[in-house]
Short mmCIF file of C-alpha atoms and ligand atoms in Angstrom, two decimals:
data_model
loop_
_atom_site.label_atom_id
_atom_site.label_comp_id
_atom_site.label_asym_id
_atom_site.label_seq_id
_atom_site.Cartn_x
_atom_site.Cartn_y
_atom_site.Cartn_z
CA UNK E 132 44.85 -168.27 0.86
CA UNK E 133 44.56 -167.01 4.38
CA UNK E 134 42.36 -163.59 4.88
CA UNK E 135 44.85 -160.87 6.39
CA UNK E 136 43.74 -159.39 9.37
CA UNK E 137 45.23 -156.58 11.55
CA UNK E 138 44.49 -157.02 15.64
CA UNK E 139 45.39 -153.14 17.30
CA UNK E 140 46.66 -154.05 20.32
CA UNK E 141 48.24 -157.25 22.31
CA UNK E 142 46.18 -159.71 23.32
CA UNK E 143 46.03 -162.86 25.54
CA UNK E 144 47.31 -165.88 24.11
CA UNK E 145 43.85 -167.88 24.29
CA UNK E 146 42.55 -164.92 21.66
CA UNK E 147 45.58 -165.01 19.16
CA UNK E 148 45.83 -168.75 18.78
CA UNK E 149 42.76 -169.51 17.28
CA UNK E 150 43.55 -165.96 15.19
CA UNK E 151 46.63 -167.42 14.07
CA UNK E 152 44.64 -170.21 12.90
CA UNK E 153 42.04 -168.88 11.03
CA UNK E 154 43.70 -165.97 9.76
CA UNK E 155 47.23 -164.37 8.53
CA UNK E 156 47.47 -161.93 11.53
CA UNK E 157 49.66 -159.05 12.44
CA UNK E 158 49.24 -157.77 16.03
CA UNK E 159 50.25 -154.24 16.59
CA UNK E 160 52.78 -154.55 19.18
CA UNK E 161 51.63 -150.59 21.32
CA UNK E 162 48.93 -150.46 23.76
CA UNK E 163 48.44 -146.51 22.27
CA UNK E 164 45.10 -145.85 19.77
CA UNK E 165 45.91 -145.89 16.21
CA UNK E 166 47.07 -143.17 14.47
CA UNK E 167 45.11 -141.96 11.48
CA UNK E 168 47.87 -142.51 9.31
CA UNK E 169 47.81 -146.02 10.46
CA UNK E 170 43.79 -146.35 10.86
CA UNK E 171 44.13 -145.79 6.53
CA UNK E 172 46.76 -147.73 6.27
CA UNK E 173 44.69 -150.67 7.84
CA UNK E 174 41.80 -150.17 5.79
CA UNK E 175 43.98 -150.26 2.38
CA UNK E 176 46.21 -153.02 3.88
CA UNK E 177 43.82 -156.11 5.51
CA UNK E 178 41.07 -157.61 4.83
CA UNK E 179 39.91 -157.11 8.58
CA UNK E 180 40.68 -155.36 11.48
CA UNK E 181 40.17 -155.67 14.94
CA UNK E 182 40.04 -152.15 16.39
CA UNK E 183 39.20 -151.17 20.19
CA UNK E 184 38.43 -147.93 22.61
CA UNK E 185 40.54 -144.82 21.29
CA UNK E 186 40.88 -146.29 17.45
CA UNK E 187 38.98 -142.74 15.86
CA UNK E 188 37.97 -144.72 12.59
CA UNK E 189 35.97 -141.05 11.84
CA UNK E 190 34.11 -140.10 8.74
CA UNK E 191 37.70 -138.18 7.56
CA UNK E 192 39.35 -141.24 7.48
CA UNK E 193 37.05 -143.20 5.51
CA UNK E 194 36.86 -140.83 3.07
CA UNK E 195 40.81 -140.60 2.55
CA UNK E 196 40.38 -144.79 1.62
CA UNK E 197 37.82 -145.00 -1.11
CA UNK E 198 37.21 -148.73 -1.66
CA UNK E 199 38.85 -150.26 1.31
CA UNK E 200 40.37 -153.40 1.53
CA UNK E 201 38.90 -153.98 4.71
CA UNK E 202 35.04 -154.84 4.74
CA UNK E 203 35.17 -155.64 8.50
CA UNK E 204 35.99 -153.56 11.36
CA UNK E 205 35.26 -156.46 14.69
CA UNK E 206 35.48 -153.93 17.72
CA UNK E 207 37.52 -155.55 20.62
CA UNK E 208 34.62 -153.90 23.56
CA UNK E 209 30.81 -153.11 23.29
CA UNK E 210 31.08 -149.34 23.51
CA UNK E 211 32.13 -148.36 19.53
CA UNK E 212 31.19 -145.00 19.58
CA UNK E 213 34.74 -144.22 18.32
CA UNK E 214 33.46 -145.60 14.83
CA UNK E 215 31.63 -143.75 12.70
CA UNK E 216 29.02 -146.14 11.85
CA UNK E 217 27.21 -144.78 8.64
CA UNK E 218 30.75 -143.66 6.97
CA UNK E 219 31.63 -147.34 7.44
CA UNK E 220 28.74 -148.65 6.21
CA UNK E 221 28.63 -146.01 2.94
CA UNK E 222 32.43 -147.52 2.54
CA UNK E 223 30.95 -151.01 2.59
CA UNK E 224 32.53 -151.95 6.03
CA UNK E 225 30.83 -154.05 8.52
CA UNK E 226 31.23 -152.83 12.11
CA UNK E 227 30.85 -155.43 14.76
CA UNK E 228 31.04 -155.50 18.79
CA UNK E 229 30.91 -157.42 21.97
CA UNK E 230 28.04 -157.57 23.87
CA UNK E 231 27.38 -159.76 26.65
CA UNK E 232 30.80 -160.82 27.24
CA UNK E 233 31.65 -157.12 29.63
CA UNK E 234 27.97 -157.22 31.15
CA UNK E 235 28.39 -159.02 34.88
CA UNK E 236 31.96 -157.43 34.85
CA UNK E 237 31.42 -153.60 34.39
CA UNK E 238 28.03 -154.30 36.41
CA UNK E 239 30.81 -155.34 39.28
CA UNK E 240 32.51 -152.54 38.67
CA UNK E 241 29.66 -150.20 39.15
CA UNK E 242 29.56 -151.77 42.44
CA UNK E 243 33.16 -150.76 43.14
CA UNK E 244 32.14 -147.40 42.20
CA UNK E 245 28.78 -147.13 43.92
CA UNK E 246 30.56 -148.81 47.22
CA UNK E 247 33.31 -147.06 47.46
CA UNK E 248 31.77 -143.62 46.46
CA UNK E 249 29.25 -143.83 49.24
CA UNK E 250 31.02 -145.49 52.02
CA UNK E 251 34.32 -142.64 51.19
CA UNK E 252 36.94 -145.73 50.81
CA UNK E 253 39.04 -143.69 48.57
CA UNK E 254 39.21 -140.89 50.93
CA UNK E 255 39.79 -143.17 53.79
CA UNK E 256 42.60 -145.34 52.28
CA UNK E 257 44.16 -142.31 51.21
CA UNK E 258 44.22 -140.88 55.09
CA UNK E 259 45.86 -144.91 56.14
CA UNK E 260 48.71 -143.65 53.46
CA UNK E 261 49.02 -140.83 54.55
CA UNK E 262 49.76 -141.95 58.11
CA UNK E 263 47.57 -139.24 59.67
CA UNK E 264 44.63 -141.78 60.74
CA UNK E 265 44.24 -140.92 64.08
CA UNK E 266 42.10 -143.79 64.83
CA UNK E 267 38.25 -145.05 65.14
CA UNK E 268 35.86 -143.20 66.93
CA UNK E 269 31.49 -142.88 66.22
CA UNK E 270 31.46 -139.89 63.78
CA UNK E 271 34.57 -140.74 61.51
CA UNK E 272 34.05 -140.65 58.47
CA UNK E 273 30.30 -141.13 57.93
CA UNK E 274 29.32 -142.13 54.55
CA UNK E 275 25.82 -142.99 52.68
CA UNK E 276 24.06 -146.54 53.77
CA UNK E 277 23.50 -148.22 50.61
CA UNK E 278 21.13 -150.68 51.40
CA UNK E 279 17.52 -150.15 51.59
CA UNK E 280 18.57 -147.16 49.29
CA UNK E 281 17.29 -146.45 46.00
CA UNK E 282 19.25 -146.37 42.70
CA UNK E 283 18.93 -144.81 39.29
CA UNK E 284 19.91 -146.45 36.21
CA UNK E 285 20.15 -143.97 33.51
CA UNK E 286 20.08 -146.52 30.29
CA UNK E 287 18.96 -149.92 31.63
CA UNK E 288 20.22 -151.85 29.00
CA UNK E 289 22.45 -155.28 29.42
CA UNK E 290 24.78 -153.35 31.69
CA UNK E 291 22.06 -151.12 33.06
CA UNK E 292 20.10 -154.19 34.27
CA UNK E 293 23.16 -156.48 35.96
CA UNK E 294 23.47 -152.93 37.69
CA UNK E 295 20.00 -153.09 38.90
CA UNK E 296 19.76 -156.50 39.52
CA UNK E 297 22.83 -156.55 41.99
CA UNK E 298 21.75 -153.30 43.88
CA UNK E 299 18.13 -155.37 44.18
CA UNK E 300 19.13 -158.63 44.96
CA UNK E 301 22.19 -157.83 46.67
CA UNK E 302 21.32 -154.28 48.79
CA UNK E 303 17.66 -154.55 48.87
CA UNK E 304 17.69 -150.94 46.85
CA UNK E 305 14.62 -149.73 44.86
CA UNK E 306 15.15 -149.14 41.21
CA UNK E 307 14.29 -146.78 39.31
CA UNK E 308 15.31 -145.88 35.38
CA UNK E 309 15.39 -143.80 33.09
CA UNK E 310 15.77 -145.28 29.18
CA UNK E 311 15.14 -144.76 25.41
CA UNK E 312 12.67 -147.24 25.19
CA UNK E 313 10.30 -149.14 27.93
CA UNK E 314 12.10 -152.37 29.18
CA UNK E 315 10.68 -156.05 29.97
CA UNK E 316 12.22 -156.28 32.95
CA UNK E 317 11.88 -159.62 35.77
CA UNK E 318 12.31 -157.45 38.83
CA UNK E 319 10.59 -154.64 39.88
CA UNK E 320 12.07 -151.07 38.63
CA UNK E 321 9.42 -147.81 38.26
CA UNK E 322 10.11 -146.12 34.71
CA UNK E 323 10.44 -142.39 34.03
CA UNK E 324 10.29 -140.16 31.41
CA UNK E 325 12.11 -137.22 32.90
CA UNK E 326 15.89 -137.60 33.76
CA UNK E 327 16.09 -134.85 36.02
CA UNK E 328 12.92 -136.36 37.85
CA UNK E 329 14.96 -139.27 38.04
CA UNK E 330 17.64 -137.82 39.33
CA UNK E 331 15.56 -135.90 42.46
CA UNK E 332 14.71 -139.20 43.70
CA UNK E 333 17.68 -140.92 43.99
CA UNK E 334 20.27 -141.90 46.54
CA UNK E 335 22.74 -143.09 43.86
CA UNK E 336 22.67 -142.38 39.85
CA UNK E 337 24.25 -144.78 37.53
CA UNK E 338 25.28 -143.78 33.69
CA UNK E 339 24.84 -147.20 31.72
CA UNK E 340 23.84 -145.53 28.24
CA UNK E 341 26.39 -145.64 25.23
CA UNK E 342 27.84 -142.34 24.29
CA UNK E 343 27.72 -140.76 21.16
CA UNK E 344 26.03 -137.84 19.83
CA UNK E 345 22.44 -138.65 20.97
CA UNK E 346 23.94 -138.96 24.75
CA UNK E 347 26.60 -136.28 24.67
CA UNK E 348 26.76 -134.55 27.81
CA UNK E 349 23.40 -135.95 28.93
CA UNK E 350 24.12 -135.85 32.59
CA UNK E 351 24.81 -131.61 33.18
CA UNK E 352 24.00 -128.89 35.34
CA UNK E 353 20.38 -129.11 35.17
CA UNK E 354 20.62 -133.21 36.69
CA UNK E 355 23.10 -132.02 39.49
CA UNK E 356 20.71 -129.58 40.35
CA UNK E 357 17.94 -131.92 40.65
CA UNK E 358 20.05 -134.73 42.52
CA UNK E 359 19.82 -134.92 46.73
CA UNK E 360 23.09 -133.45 48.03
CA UNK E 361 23.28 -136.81 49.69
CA UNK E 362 23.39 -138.26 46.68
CA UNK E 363 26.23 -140.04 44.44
CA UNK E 364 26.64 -140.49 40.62
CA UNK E 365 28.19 -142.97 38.83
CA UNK E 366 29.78 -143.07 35.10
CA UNK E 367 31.03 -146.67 33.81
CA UNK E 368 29.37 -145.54 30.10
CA UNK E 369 31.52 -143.02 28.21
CA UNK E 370 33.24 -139.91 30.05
CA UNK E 371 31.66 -137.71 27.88
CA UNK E 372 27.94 -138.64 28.31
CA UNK E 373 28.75 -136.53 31.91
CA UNK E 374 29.51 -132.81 31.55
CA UNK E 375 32.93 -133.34 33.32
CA UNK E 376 33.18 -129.39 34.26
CA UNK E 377 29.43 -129.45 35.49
CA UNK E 378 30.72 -132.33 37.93
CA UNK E 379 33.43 -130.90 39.25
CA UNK E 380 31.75 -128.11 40.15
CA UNK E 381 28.63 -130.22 41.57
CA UNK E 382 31.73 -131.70 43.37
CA UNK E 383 33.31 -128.45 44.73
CA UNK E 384 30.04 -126.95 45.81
CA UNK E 385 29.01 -130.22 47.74
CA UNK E 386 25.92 -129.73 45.32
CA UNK E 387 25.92 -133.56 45.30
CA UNK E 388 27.60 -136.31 47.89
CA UNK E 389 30.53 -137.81 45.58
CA UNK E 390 31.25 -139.34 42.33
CA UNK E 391 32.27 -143.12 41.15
CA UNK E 392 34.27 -142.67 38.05
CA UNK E 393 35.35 -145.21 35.51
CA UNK E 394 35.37 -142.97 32.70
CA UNK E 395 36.21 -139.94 31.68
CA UNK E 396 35.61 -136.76 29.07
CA UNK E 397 38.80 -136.45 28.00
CA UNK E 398 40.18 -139.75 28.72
CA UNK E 399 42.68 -140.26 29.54
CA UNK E 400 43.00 -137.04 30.24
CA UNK E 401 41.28 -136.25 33.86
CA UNK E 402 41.56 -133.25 35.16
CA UNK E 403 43.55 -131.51 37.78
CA UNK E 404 40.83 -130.28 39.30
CA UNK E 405 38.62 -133.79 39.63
CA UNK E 406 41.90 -135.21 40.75
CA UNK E 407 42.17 -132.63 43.63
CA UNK E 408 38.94 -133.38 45.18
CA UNK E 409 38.49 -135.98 47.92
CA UNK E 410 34.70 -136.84 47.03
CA UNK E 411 34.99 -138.89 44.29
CA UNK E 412 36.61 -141.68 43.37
CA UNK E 413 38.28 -142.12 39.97
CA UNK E 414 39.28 -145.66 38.69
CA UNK E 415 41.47 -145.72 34.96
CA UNK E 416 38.70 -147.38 32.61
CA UNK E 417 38.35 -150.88 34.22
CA UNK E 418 35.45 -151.77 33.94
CA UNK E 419 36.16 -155.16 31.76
CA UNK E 420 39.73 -155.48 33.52
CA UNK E 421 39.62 -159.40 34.28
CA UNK E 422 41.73 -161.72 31.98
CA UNK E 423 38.83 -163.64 31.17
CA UNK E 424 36.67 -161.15 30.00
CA UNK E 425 39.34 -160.06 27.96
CA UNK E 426 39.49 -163.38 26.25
CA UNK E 427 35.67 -163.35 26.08
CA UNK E 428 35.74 -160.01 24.19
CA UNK E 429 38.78 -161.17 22.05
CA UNK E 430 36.73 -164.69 20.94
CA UNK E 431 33.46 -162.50 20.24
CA UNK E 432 35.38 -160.45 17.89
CA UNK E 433 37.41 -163.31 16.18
CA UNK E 434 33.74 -164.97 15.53
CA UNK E 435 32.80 -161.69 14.04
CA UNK E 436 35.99 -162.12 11.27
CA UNK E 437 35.70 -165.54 10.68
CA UNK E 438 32.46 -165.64 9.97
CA UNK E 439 32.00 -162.59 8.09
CA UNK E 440 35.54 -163.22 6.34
CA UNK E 441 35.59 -166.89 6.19
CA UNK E 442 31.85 -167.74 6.29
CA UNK E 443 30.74 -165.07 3.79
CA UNK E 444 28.16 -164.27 6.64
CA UNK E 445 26.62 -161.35 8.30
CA UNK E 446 28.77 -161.30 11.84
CA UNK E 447 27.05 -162.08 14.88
CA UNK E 448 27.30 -159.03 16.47
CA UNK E 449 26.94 -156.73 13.63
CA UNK E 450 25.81 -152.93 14.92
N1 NAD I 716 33.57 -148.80 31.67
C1 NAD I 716 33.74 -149.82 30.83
O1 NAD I 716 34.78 -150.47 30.79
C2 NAD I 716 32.61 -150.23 29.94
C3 NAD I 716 32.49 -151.59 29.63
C4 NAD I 716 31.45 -151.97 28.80
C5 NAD I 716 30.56 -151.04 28.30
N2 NAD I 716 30.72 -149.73 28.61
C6 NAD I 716 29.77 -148.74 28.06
O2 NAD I 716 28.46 -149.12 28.47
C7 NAD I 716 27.58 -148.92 27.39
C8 NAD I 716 26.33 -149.75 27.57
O3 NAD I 716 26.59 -151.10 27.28
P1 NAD I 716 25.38 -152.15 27.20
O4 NAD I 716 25.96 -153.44 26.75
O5 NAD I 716 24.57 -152.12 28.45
O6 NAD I 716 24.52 -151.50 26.01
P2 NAD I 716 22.97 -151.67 25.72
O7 NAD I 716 22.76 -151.22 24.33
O8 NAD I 716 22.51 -153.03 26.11
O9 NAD I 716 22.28 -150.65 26.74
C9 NAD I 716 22.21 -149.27 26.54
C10 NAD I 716 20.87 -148.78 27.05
O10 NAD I 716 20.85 -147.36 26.95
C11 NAD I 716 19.59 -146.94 26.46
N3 NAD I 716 19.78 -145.66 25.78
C12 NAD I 716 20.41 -145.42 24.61
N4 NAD I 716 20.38 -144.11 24.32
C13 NAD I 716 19.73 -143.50 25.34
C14 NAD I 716 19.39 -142.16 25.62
N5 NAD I 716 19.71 -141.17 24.78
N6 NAD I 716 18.73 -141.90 26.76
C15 NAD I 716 18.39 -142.89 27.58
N7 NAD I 716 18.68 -144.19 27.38
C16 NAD I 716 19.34 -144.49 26.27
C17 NAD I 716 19.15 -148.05 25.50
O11 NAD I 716 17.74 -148.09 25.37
C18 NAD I 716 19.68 -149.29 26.21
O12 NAD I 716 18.71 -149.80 27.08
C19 NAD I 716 28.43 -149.24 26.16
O13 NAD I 716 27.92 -148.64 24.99
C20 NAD I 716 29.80 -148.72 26.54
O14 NAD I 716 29.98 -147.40 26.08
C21 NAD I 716 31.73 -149.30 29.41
O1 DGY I 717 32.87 -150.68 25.64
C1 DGY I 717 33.58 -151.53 26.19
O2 DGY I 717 33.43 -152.76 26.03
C2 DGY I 717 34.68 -151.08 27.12
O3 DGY I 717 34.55 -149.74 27.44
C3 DGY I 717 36.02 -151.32 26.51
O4 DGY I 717 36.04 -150.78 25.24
#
């Protein structure tokens, strides 16, 4: 007999063929989080599920489903801070991700960010709508030179690193980092220990850590203070690794240049107040938005439940 398996949200085609064939499969037909009422009834009700971003599976909810069904939860994304971790594994549930398969494509979208955010493009394609561009001239809209600059990668980890590596290669920047542990790295970044040091060096900070508790607000007041004002930060980790209100009022003060946004606190939530300012650019969580990623990230997972549910097997990608 077929293991039952429970995928949370629609997903391409090339994903939910080879589900269909491995598994008995019911696809939630919303695009909205689980409910917790629904989060339970997935743990009593399949044998796996296939979670993503926004499914809460918190310590609460384990609790309320002593001896689960489910043994597997196979996160559709990298990021699965939204899982308590140790309740799962105290309720004898594997928790799986997908790393690797978002790397070069939230690394791009850094990029955006970082691009965009220095050179002002949001503010400037918002003046062509507008109709009030009143044409070229030498000081219009003057933004920060990228290359030759030098960039801070706060958690240079897969992500952090196709961050570095494109700002290198591609800008000529200098690297610097800031990380849990020292890195191996095969181009040339300068360590440090102190995030705020960090952060008084360079022209452009990037967020690559996971979130969580250990990196919960990490980037606040104290960083801003410490950053140039010519300076631009960029989140494509988790919204609330950046103390949102600190940033907005970095923001407001001119404290700091702009902001490159993928992510956000209180997601999707973003604030009136962020959303009123003109320095910073705010993009809705894209950062593995390509259909092939998506497929990527949906056959990761599926090898996760087959071969923990059909192979007997510790999953590949087991956190
Ligand atoms: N915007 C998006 O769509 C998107 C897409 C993919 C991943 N993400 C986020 O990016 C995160 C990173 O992904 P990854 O694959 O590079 O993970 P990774 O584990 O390879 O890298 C994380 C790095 O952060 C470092 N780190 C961890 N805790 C730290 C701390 N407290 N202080 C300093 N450094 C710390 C680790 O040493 C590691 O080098 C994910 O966890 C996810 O939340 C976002
Ligand atoms: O962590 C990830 O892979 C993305 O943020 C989508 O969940």
């Amino acid at each position: 007999m077929l293991k039952k398996i429970l995928i949370a949200r629609p997903l391409p085609e090339a994903v939910l063929a080879p589900a269909y064939a491995a598994f008995e499969v019911d696809v939630r037909p919303h695009t909205h989080p689980l409910s917790g009422d629904e989060m339970r009834n997935a743990l009593r009700d399949y044998d796996g599920v296939m979670p993503t971003l926004g499914d809460v599976f918190s310590a609460e909810v384990f609790a309320d489903v002593p001896n689960p069904r489910c043994s597997i939860l196979a996160n559709f994304g990298v990021g699965f801070n939204h899982i308590d971790t140790d309740a799962a594994h105290g309720a004898g549930v594997v928790v799986s991700n997908t790393p690797g398969a978002v790397t070069d494509a939230t690394a791009d979208t850094a990029m955006t960010l970082i691009l965009m955010s220095a050179r002002r493009a949001g503010e400037g394609e918002r003046l062509v709508r507008s109709g009030a561009w009143a044409g070229w001239h030498p000081t219009q809209m003057l933004g920060l030179h990228v290359t030759g600059k030098t960039v801070g990668i706060v958690g240079m980890g897969r992500i952090g690193q196709a961050i570095a590596r494109r700002c290198h290669l591609g800008f000529e920047m200098q690297v610097a980092y800031f990380s849990r542990s020292p890195k191996d790295l095969d181009f040339k970044a300068t360590p440090y220990d102190s995030l705020t040091a960090l952060a008084a060096e360079v022209d452009v900070l990037v967020v690559a850590v996971p979130g969580g508790a250990a990196t919960h607000h990490l980037i606040g007041a104290d960083v801003f203070a410490a950053m140039k004002p010519t300076a631009h930060l960029v989140n494509i980790a988790r919204g609330d690794v950046v103390e949102e209100a600190a940033l907005i009022a970095a923001l407001q003060e001119d404290d700091i240049a702009g902001a490159g946004l993928d992510v956000y606190e209180f997601e999707p939530q973003v604030p009136q107040a962020l959303r009123d300012l003109e320095n910073v650019v705010l993009l809705p969580h894209l950062g593995t938005a390509a259909l092939e990623v998506r497929v990527d990230m949906g056959l990761m997972a599926l090898d996760n439940l087959v071969a923990h549910l059909n192979g007997g097997q510790t999953p590949p990608n087991a956190v």
